[in-house]
mmCIF file of C-alpha atoms in Angstrom:
data_model
loop_
_atom_site.group_PDB
_atom_site.id
_atom_site.type_symbol
_atom_site.label_atom_id
_atom_site.label_comp_id
_atom_site.label_asym_id
_atom_site.label_seq_id
_atom_site.Cartn_x
_atom_site.Cartn_y
_atom_site.Cartn_z
ATOM 1 C CA MET A 1 71.459 -157.985 80.569
ATOM 2 C CA CYS A 2 73.312 -154.812 79.601
ATOM 3 C CA ARG A 3 71.801 -154.931 76.121
ATOM 4 C CA GLN A 4 68.326 -155.251 77.599
ATOM 5 C CA THR A 5 68.914 -152.269 79.906
ATOM 6 C CA SER A 6 70.189 -150.248 76.956
ATOM 7 C CA ARG A 7 67.084 -151.113 74.949
ATOM 8 C CA ARG A 8 64.865 -150.015 77.808
ATOM 9 C CA GLN A 9 66.753 -146.790 78.120
ATOM 10 C CA SER A 10 66.246 -146.125 74.394
ATOM 11 C CA LEU A 11 62.557 -146.900 74.638
ATOM 12 C CA SER A 12 62.138 -144.642 77.644
ATOM 13 C CA GLU A 13 62.948 -141.701 75.400
ATOM 14 C CA ILE A 14 59.960 -142.472 73.173
ATOM 15 C CA SER A 15 56.840 -140.593 74.189
ATOM 16 C CA PHE A 16 53.364 -141.949 73.538
ATOM 17 C CA THR A 17 51.331 -140.673 70.607
ATOM 18 C CA THR A 18 47.999 -141.909 69.355
ATOM 19 C CA ASP A 19 49.688 -143.058 66.119
ATOM 20 C CA VAL A 20 51.766 -145.805 67.745
ATOM 21 C CA ASN A 21 51.320 -149.461 66.810
ATOM 22 C CA ALA A 22 49.141 -150.750 69.668
ATOM 23 C CA SER A 23 50.528 -154.284 69.374
ATOM 24 C CA LEU A 24 54.139 -153.148 69.688
ATOM 25 C CA TRP A 25 53.338 -150.668 72.439
ATOM 26 C CA LEU A 26 51.682 -153.392 74.505
ATOM 27 C CA ASP A 27 54.187 -156.120 73.719
ATOM 28 C CA LYS A 28 57.492 -154.273 73.847
ATOM 29 C CA PHE A 29 57.253 -151.345 76.203
ATOM 30 C CA ILE A 30 56.199 -150.489 79.717
ATOM 31 C CA GLU A 31 57.822 -147.531 81.410
ATOM 32 C CA GLY A 32 59.974 -148.468 84.408
ATOM 33 C CA HIS A 33 58.843 -152.099 84.368
ATOM 34 C CA ASP A 34 62.247 -153.722 84.886
ATOM 35 C CA THR A 35 64.474 -151.023 86.321
ATOM 36 C CA GLU A 36 66.070 -151.639 89.688
ATOM 37 C CA GLU A 37 64.670 -148.519 91.299
ATOM 38 C CA THR A 38 61.111 -149.473 90.393
ATOM 39 C CA ARG A 39 58.975 -150.425 93.343
ATOM 40 C CA GLU A 40 55.820 -152.515 93.156
ATOM 41 C CA THR A 41 53.533 -149.524 93.499
ATOM 42 C CA SER A 42 55.206 -147.620 90.648
ATOM 43 C CA ALA A 43 55.128 -150.755 88.462
ATOM 44 C CA GLU A 44 51.375 -151.008 88.951
ATOM 45 C CA THR A 45 51.051 -147.335 88.078
ATOM 46 C CA CYS A 46 53.013 -147.949 84.871
ATOM 47 C CA LYS A 47 50.697 -150.810 83.896
ATOM 48 C CA GLN A 48 47.650 -148.654 84.433
ATOM 49 C CA LYS A 49 49.258 -145.908 82.349
ATOM 50 C CA LEU A 50 50.100 -148.348 79.545
ATOM 51 C CA ILE A 51 46.490 -149.536 79.244
ATOM 52 C CA SER A 52 45.177 -145.981 79.452
ATOM 53 C CA GLU A 53 47.399 -145.176 76.480
ATOM 54 C CA LEU A 54 46.334 -148.221 74.465
ATOM 55 C CA VAL A 55 42.658 -147.291 74.470
ATOM 56 C CA LYS A 56 43.539 -143.926 72.875
ATOM 57 C CA VAL A 57 45.410 -145.337 69.863
ATOM 58 C CA LYS A 58 44.001 -144.306 66.489
ATOM 59 C CA LEU A 59 43.036 -146.758 63.770
ATOM 60 C CA PRO A 60 45.923 -146.670 61.230
ATOM 61 C CA GLU A 61 44.737 -145.093 57.995
ATOM 62 C CA VAL A 62 46.738 -147.674 56.018
ATOM 63 C CA TYR A 63 44.595 -150.405 57.605
ATOM 64 C CA ARG A 64 41.547 -149.290 55.639
ATOM 65 C CA ALA A 65 43.384 -150.067 52.401
ATOM 66 C CA LYS A 66 44.572 -153.386 53.852
ATOM 67 C CA PHE A 67 41.018 -154.351 54.762
ATOM 68 C CA ALA A 68 39.733 -153.470 51.285
ATOM 69 C CA ARG A 69 42.430 -155.644 49.699
ATOM 70 C CA TRP A 70 41.681 -158.507 52.090
ATOM 71 C CA LYS A 71 37.970 -158.364 51.301
ATOM 72 C CA SER A 72 38.758 -158.362 47.581
ATOM 73 C CA VAL A 73 40.948 -161.467 47.962
ATOM 74 C CA LEU A 74 38.188 -163.273 49.847
ATOM 75 C CA GLU A 75 35.755 -162.529 47.020
ATOM 76 C CA GLU A 76 38.248 -163.842 44.461
ATOM 77 C CA ILE A 77 38.632 -167.198 46.226
ATOM 78 C CA GLY A 78 34.876 -167.541 46.624
ATOM 79 C CA ALA A 79 34.805 -167.261 50.420
ATOM 80 C CA LYS A 80 31.473 -166.686 52.095
ATOM 81 C CA CYS A 81 31.630 -163.644 54.383
ATOM 82 C CA ARG A 82 29.427 -162.406 57.197
ATOM 83 C CA VAL A 83 29.871 -159.492 59.585
ATOM 84 C CA LEU A 84 30.091 -160.411 63.257
ATOM 85 C CA LYS A 85 29.129 -157.817 65.866
ATOM 86 C CA VAL A 86 30.388 -158.214 69.421
ATOM 87 C CA ASP A 87 27.452 -157.656 71.775
ATOM 88 C CA ASP A 88 29.534 -155.903 74.413
ATOM 89 C CA ARG A 89 33.213 -156.783 74.961
ATOM 90 C CA MET A 90 35.495 -159.738 74.194
ATOM 91 C CA ILE A 91 38.993 -160.783 75.238
ATOM 92 C CA VAL A 92 40.798 -163.118 72.854
ATOM 93 C CA GLY A 93 44.293 -164.071 74.009
ATOM 94 C CA LEU A 94 44.001 -163.032 77.666
ATOM 95 C CA GLY A 95 46.582 -165.608 78.736
ATOM 96 C CA GLY A 96 49.149 -164.794 76.064
ATOM 97 C CA GLU A 97 52.675 -163.591 76.816
ATOM 98 C CA SER A 98 52.789 -159.924 77.715
ATOM 99 C CA VAL A 99 54.597 -157.355 79.840
ATOM 100 C CA LEU A 100 51.361 -157.372 81.841
ATOM 101 C CA GLU A 101 49.834 -160.380 83.577
ATOM 102 C CA THR A 102 47.189 -160.265 80.854
ATOM 103 C CA SER A 103 47.209 -159.847 77.086
ATOM 104 C CA ILE A 104 44.952 -159.519 74.055
ATOM 105 C CA VAL A 105 45.312 -160.567 70.417
ATOM 106 C CA LEU A 106 46.323 -157.615 68.238
ATOM 107 C CA HIS A 107 47.481 -157.668 64.618
ATOM 108 C CA ARG A 108 51.279 -157.665 64.570
ATOM 109 C CA VAL A 109 51.519 -155.353 61.558
ATOM 110 C CA TYR A 110 48.595 -152.966 62.047
ATOM 111 C CA GLY A 111 47.998 -153.233 65.795
ATOM 112 C CA VAL A 112 44.221 -153.684 65.479
ATOM 113 C CA PRO A 113 42.184 -156.314 67.360
ATOM 114 C CA PHE A 114 41.095 -159.360 65.352
ATOM 115 C CA ILE A 115 39.804 -162.891 65.927
ATOM 116 C CA PRO A 116 42.161 -165.678 64.791
ATOM 117 C CA GLY A 117 40.600 -168.238 62.476
ATOM 118 C CA SER A 118 41.902 -170.976 64.785
ATOM 119 C CA ALA A 119 39.842 -169.521 67.648
ATOM 120 C CA LEU A 120 36.670 -169.489 65.531
ATOM 121 C CA LYS A 121 37.292 -173.037 64.327
ATOM 122 C CA GLY A 122 38.016 -174.308 67.823
ATOM 123 C CA LEU A 123 34.879 -172.693 69.225
ATOM 124 C CA ALA A 124 32.631 -174.141 66.505
ATOM 125 C CA ALA A 125 34.242 -177.593 66.759
ATOM 126 C CA SER A 126 33.857 -177.645 70.529
ATOM 127 C CA TYR A 127 30.210 -176.590 70.321
ATOM 128 C CA ALA A 128 29.418 -179.240 67.695
ATOM 129 C CA HIS A 129 31.058 -181.931 69.840
ATOM 130 C CA ARG A 130 29.263 -180.923 73.052
ATOM 131 C CA LYS A 131 25.835 -179.865 71.800
ATOM 132 C CA LEU A 132 24.995 -181.522 68.474
ATOM 133 C CA GLY A 133 25.874 -185.134 69.270
ATOM 134 C CA GLY A 134 25.800 -188.083 66.884
ATOM 135 C CA GLU A 135 28.148 -187.743 63.934
ATOM 136 C CA TRP A 136 28.968 -184.216 65.106
ATOM 137 C CA LYS A 137 30.905 -185.542 68.087
ATOM 138 C CA ARG A 138 34.673 -185.429 67.817
ATOM 139 C CA GLY A 139 35.741 -188.343 65.615
ATOM 140 C CA GLY A 140 32.311 -188.508 63.957
ATOM 141 C CA ARG A 141 31.929 -188.261 60.200
ATOM 142 C CA PHE A 142 30.390 -184.767 60.063
ATOM 143 C CA HIS A 143 32.778 -183.354 62.659
ATOM 144 C CA SER A 144 35.808 -184.710 60.786
ATOM 145 C CA LEU A 145 34.595 -183.474 57.405
ATOM 146 C CA VAL A 146 34.012 -179.913 58.583
ATOM 147 C CA PHE A 147 36.662 -179.434 61.275
ATOM 148 C CA GLY A 148 39.178 -182.121 60.387
ATOM 149 C CA SER A 149 41.105 -184.646 62.447
ATOM 150 C CA GLN A 150 44.729 -185.532 63.128
ATOM 151 C CA ASP A 151 45.046 -186.902 59.597
ATOM 152 C CA PHE A 152 42.735 -184.503 57.731
ATOM 153 C CA ALA A 153 42.585 -180.692 57.732
ATOM 154 C CA GLY A 154 38.835 -180.496 57.172
ATOM 155 C CA LEU A 155 36.857 -179.164 54.239
ATOM 156 C CA VAL A 156 36.185 -175.702 55.700
ATOM 157 C CA THR A 157 38.863 -173.035 56.084
ATOM 158 C CA PHE A 158 38.260 -170.552 58.905
ATOM 159 C CA HIS A 159 40.026 -167.300 58.001
ATOM 160 C CA ASP A 160 41.091 -164.674 60.521
ATOM 161 C CA ALA A 161 38.219 -162.291 61.251
ATOM 162 C CA LEU A 162 39.557 -158.777 60.688
ATOM 163 C CA LEU A 163 38.142 -155.631 62.244
ATOM 164 C CA VAL A 164 35.710 -153.788 59.970
ATOM 165 C CA PRO A 165 37.077 -150.216 59.881
ATOM 166 C CA ASP A 166 33.749 -148.459 59.231
ATOM 167 C CA GLU A 167 34.086 -144.816 60.265
ATOM 168 C CA ILE A 168 35.875 -145.466 63.565
ATOM 169 C CA GLU A 169 38.780 -143.194 64.448
ATOM 170 C CA THR A 170 40.242 -144.970 67.488
ATOM 171 C CA LEU A 171 40.730 -148.688 68.071
ATOM 172 C CA PRO A 172 37.760 -150.353 69.810
ATOM 173 C CA LEU A 173 39.839 -151.185 72.892
ATOM 174 C CA HIS A 174 38.628 -150.703 76.450
ATOM 175 C CA LYS A 175 40.250 -150.503 79.869
ATOM 176 C CA GLU A 176 39.048 -153.186 82.282
ATOM 177 C CA ILE A 177 39.833 -154.314 85.819
ATOM 178 C CA MET A 178 39.579 -157.756 87.363
ATOM 179 C CA THR A 179 40.079 -158.029 91.119
ATOM 180 C CA VAL A 180 41.542 -161.143 92.690
ATOM 181 C CA HIS A 181 40.573 -161.220 96.381
ATOM 182 C CA HIS A 182 42.473 -164.351 97.434
ATOM 183 C CA ALA A 183 45.720 -164.359 95.429
ATOM 184 C CA SER A 184 47.526 -167.009 97.509
ATOM 185 C CA TYR A 185 44.583 -169.384 97.403
ATOM 186 C CA TYR A 186 44.089 -169.105 93.652
ATOM 187 C CA GLY A 187 47.835 -169.163 93.026
ATOM 188 C CA ASP A 188 49.680 -171.971 94.754
ATOM 189 C CA GLY A 189 46.927 -172.767 97.231
ATOM 190 C CA SER A 190 49.307 -172.173 100.138
ATOM 191 C CA GLU A 191 46.765 -170.202 102.153
ATOM 192 C CA ALA A 192 43.052 -170.626 102.650
ATOM 193 C CA PRO A 193 40.880 -167.669 101.569
ATOM 194 C CA ALA A 194 40.111 -165.266 104.408
ATOM 195 C CA ASP A 195 38.118 -162.085 104.927
ATOM 196 C CA TRP A 196 41.267 -160.091 105.643
ATOM 197 C CA ASP A 197 42.947 -160.885 102.314
ATOM 198 C CA SER A 198 43.803 -157.767 100.347
ATOM 199 C CA PRO A 199 42.165 -157.397 96.916
ATOM 200 C CA ASN A 200 44.587 -157.331 93.995
ATOM 201 C CA PRO A 201 43.257 -155.253 91.057
ATOM 202 C CA ILE A 202 44.643 -156.434 87.705
ATOM 203 C CA PRO A 203 44.200 -154.195 84.647
ATOM 204 C CA PHE A 204 43.488 -155.712 81.255
ATOM 205 C CA VAL A 205 42.236 -154.725 77.817
ATOM 206 C CA SER A 206 39.054 -155.838 76.060
ATOM 207 C CA ALA A 207 37.787 -155.201 72.530
ATOM 208 C CA SER A 208 34.477 -154.484 70.858
ATOM 209 C CA GLY A 209 33.509 -153.753 67.253
ATOM 210 C CA ARG A 210 32.469 -155.545 64.066
ATOM 211 C CA TYR A 211 34.569 -158.245 62.397
ATOM 212 C CA LEU A 212 34.467 -159.822 58.935
ATOM 213 C CA VAL A 213 34.203 -163.599 59.354
ATOM 214 C CA ALA A 214 35.109 -165.559 56.222
ATOM 215 C CA LEU A 215 34.785 -169.290 55.545
ATOM 216 C CA SER A 216 35.892 -170.995 52.353
ATOM 217 C CA CYS A 217 36.007 -174.464 50.850
ATOM 218 C CA GLU A 218 36.708 -176.210 47.575
ATOM 219 C CA GLU A 219 34.458 -175.428 44.631
ATOM 220 C CA GLY A 220 31.304 -177.526 44.403
ATOM 221 C CA ILE A 221 30.689 -178.088 48.125
ATOM 222 C CA GLU A 222 29.731 -174.524 49.135
ATOM 223 C CA ARG A 223 26.592 -175.727 50.945
ATOM 224 C CA ILE A 224 28.797 -176.979 53.750
ATOM 225 C CA LEU A 225 29.664 -173.369 54.594
ATOM 226 C CA GLU A 226 26.055 -172.611 55.542
ATOM 227 C CA ARG A 227 26.109 -175.414 58.106
ATOM 228 C CA ALA A 228 29.445 -174.205 59.483
ATOM 229 C CA PHE A 229 28.075 -170.675 59.858
ATOM 230 C CA GLU A 230 24.975 -172.002 61.638
ATOM 231 C CA ILE A 231 27.119 -173.873 64.174
ATOM 232 C CA LEU A 232 29.429 -170.899 64.651
ATOM 233 C CA ALA A 233 26.479 -168.544 65.196
ATOM 234 C CA LEU A 234 25.063 -170.804 67.915
ATOM 235 C CA ALA A 235 28.459 -171.147 69.586
ATOM 236 C CA LEU A 236 29.053 -167.379 69.606
ATOM 237 C CA ALA A 237 25.611 -166.655 71.041
ATOM 238 C CA GLU A 238 25.563 -169.405 73.681
ATOM 239 C CA ASP A 239 29.222 -169.920 74.651
ATOM 240 C CA GLY A 240 31.023 -166.785 73.508
ATOM 241 C CA ILE A 241 34.579 -166.527 72.258
ATOM 242 C CA GLY A 242 37.775 -165.818 74.148
ATOM 243 C CA ALA A 243 38.266 -165.508 77.903
ATOM 244 C CA LYS A 244 35.879 -164.709 80.772
ATOM 245 C CA THR A 245 32.839 -165.943 78.860
ATOM 246 C CA SER A 246 31.280 -167.029 82.168
ATOM 247 C CA SER A 247 31.215 -163.321 83.059
ATOM 248 C CA GLY A 248 29.437 -162.402 79.827
ATOM 249 C CA TYR A 249 32.408 -161.514 77.659
ATOM 250 C CA GLY A 250 32.711 -162.795 74.090
ATOM 251 C CA ARG A 251 29.037 -163.007 73.132
ATOM 252 C CA ALA A 252 28.479 -162.009 69.509
ATOM 253 C CA CYS A 253 26.035 -162.421 66.643
ATOM 254 C CA PHE A 254 26.097 -162.195 62.865
ATOM 255 C CA GLU A 255 24.492 -159.153 61.319
ATOM 256 C CA ARG A 256 21.854 -159.794 58.731
ATOM 257 C CA SER A 257 22.825 -158.823 55.224
ATOM 258 C CA GLU A 258 20.722 -156.395 53.195
ATOM 259 C CA ALA A 259 19.576 -159.312 51.036
ATOM 260 C CA GLU A 260 18.408 -161.236 54.119
ATOM 261 C CA ILE A 261 16.507 -158.218 55.438
ATOM 262 C CA LEU A 262 14.787 -157.688 52.071
ATOM 263 C CA ALA A 263 13.938 -161.401 51.842
ATOM 264 C CA GLU A 264 12.391 -161.361 55.315
ATOM 265 C CA ARG A 265 10.384 -158.255 54.481
ATOM 266 C CA GLU A 266 9.158 -159.825 51.244
ATOM 267 C CA ASN A 267 8.208 -163.072 52.977
ATOM 268 C CA SER A 268 6.211 -161.095 55.545
ATOM 269 C CA GLN A 269 4.405 -159.279 52.742
ATOM 270 C CA VAL A 270 3.528 -162.531 50.960
ATOM 271 C CA GLU A 271 2.404 -164.232 54.179
ATOM 272 C CA GLY A 272 0.122 -161.286 54.934
ATOM 273 C CA PHE A 273 -1.398 -161.494 51.448
ATOM 274 C CA ILE A 274 -2.049 -165.240 51.750
ATOM 275 C CA ASN A 275 -3.501 -164.928 55.264
ATOM 276 C CA ARG A 276 -5.962 -162.246 54.113
ATOM 277 C CA LEU A 277 -6.891 -164.392 51.121
ATOM 278 C CA MET A 278 -7.471 -167.505 53.236
ATOM 279 C CA ALA A 279 -9.636 -165.491 55.666
ATOM 280 C CA LEU A 280 -11.975 -164.529 52.794
ATOM 281 C CA ARG A 281 -15.297 -166.358 53.080
ATOM 282 C CA ASN A 282 -16.082 -168.679 50.171
ATOM 283 C CA GLN A 283 -19.339 -166.849 49.437
ATOM 284 C CA ASP A 284 -17.387 -163.585 49.046
ATOM 285 C CA VAL A 285 -14.813 -164.934 46.588
ATOM 286 C CA ALA A 286 -16.818 -164.027 43.454
ATOM 287 C CA GLY A 287 -17.065 -160.382 44.448
ATOM 288 C CA GLN A 288 -13.588 -159.828 45.931
ATOM 289 C CA ILE A 289 -11.163 -162.173 44.170
ATOM 290 C CA ASN A 290 -10.462 -159.623 41.443
ATOM 291 C CA ALA A 291 -9.078 -157.211 44.063
ATOM 292 C CA PHE A 292 -6.588 -159.877 45.141
ATOM 293 C CA TYR A 293 -5.671 -160.514 41.507
ATOM 294 C CA GLN A 294 -4.993 -156.791 40.956
ATOM 295 C CA GLU A 295 -2.877 -156.688 44.102
ATOM 296 C CA TRP A 296 -0.931 -159.711 42.853
ATOM 297 C CA LYS A 297 -0.373 -158.101 39.467
ATOM 298 C CA LYS A 298 1.012 -154.899 40.987
ATOM 299 C CA SER A 299 3.162 -156.624 43.605
ATOM 300 C CA ASN A 300 6.901 -156.026 43.295
ATOM 301 C CA VAL A 301 8.314 -159.278 44.683
ATOM 302 C CA SER A 302 10.545 -162.079 43.447
ATOM 303 C CA THR A 303 9.266 -164.612 40.925
ATOM 304 C CA ALA A 304 9.172 -167.347 43.569
ATOM 305 C CA SER A 305 7.065 -165.205 45.911
ATOM 306 C CA LYS A 306 4.776 -164.141 43.107
ATOM 307 C CA LYS A 307 4.206 -167.797 42.218
ATOM 308 C CA ARG A 308 3.189 -168.473 45.823
ATOM 309 C CA MET A 309 0.660 -165.631 45.668
ATOM 310 C CA ALA A 310 -0.719 -166.806 42.318
ATOM 311 C CA GLN A 311 -1.090 -170.373 43.558
ATOM 312 C CA ALA A 312 -2.864 -169.135 46.693
ATOM 313 C CA ILE A 313 -5.452 -167.304 44.561
ATOM 314 C CA ILE A 314 -5.996 -170.419 42.433
ATOM 315 C CA ASP A 315 -6.389 -172.587 45.536
ATOM 316 C CA LYS A 316 -8.907 -170.156 47.017
ATOM 317 C CA VAL A 317 -10.964 -170.146 43.815
ATOM 318 C CA ARG A 318 -11.017 -173.960 43.845
ATOM 319 C CA ALA A 319 -11.882 -174.109 47.559
ATOM 320 C CA ALA A 320 -14.847 -171.809 46.890
ATOM 321 C CA GLY A 321 -16.052 -174.102 44.073
ATOM 322 C CA ARG A 322 -15.632 -171.439 41.413
ATOM 323 C CA GLU A 323 -12.979 -173.014 39.195
ATOM 324 C CA LYS A 324 -15.525 -173.895 36.483
ATOM 325 C CA GLN A 325 -16.764 -170.299 36.267
ATOM 326 C CA SER A 326 -13.222 -168.871 36.340
ATOM 327 C CA LYS A 327 -11.124 -171.127 34.114
ATOM 328 C CA GLU A 328 -12.117 -169.288 30.921
ATOM 329 C CA LYS A 329 -11.362 -165.881 32.421
ATOM 330 C CA ALA A 330 -8.174 -164.166 31.239
ATOM 331 C CA TRP A 331 -7.007 -163.348 34.790
ATOM 332 C CA TYR A 332 -7.367 -166.966 35.921
ATOM 333 C CA GLN A 333 -5.508 -168.278 32.864
ATOM 334 C CA GLU A 334 -2.756 -165.721 33.500
ATOM 335 C CA LEU A 335 -2.377 -166.982 37.070
ATOM 336 C CA CYS A 336 -2.227 -170.603 35.967
ATOM 337 C CA ALA A 337 0.334 -169.860 33.257
ATOM 338 C CA PHE A 338 2.499 -167.895 35.709
ATOM 339 C CA THR A 339 2.687 -170.777 38.212
ATOM 340 C CA LYS A 340 3.968 -173.075 35.442
ATOM 341 C CA GLN A 341 6.852 -170.818 34.413
ATOM 342 C CA ASP A 342 10.360 -172.170 34.913
#
């Protein structure tokens, strides 16, 4: 007991700065929390002060280098990565041990918020069991292969999702309040809830931001990762991760990669081309098909998309009954040859 008092006395001499480790500051120190002269009101004031300090902590500069190394390691092992953006706020680890009644998961070394891989795996496994049915139920073949069982770890590894540093200067932590109106009723149930019960405000911390989610598996079965990401995306959007999801916390979605955005834009371009071509009246094909051919030739799209466009022109020529007149033309032969390329 004396040693603990001495430790508190030593800590009391440390003043807060924005460069502290947020995890240690939350886990190890609260001013006046266990001194004899502390009264309940001053203890609550100390808790409020502690959380007000946490939301001011700066992102450690060394963390940026750590994140870069982590991302490099993931690439080396062939992990598939996607960036997860929290829609508003999330609270992972609310019920963990803390000097407060509430807690939040923070990295022990760097003090930044993150999402444990076990939490992501548990969320996806629970969603698959409850919503997908069949072999995706717990104990089913698909569920066991992806998420494992008591005797098998599962084919997919869910890595911890680390905070993407971007250009942020302070940690994406936020001060929150939950108010319990009927403490005795919700606690031991000794008293029935009543209108004259005093509200009990409880401070806690939530997090926002973008997080790098990484899944990996053995070489040769990478397609299974796509299915795991699909399930995880649905679970994050519909159920949310962490605590207080019924109040809207924990909802998140995966950001589209630049490649996905470009692919969607290209697909829209090709669909527009084909729709305009199909709307062309058969009697107008002879006079206007060359314009579509020239547009096809100048189009800057992938080979697969260009094949779709070429095949659409060929199909339109055939539908108009002009294949016989066109098959000796250089442009028509070019289209046919292009669709047969490997």
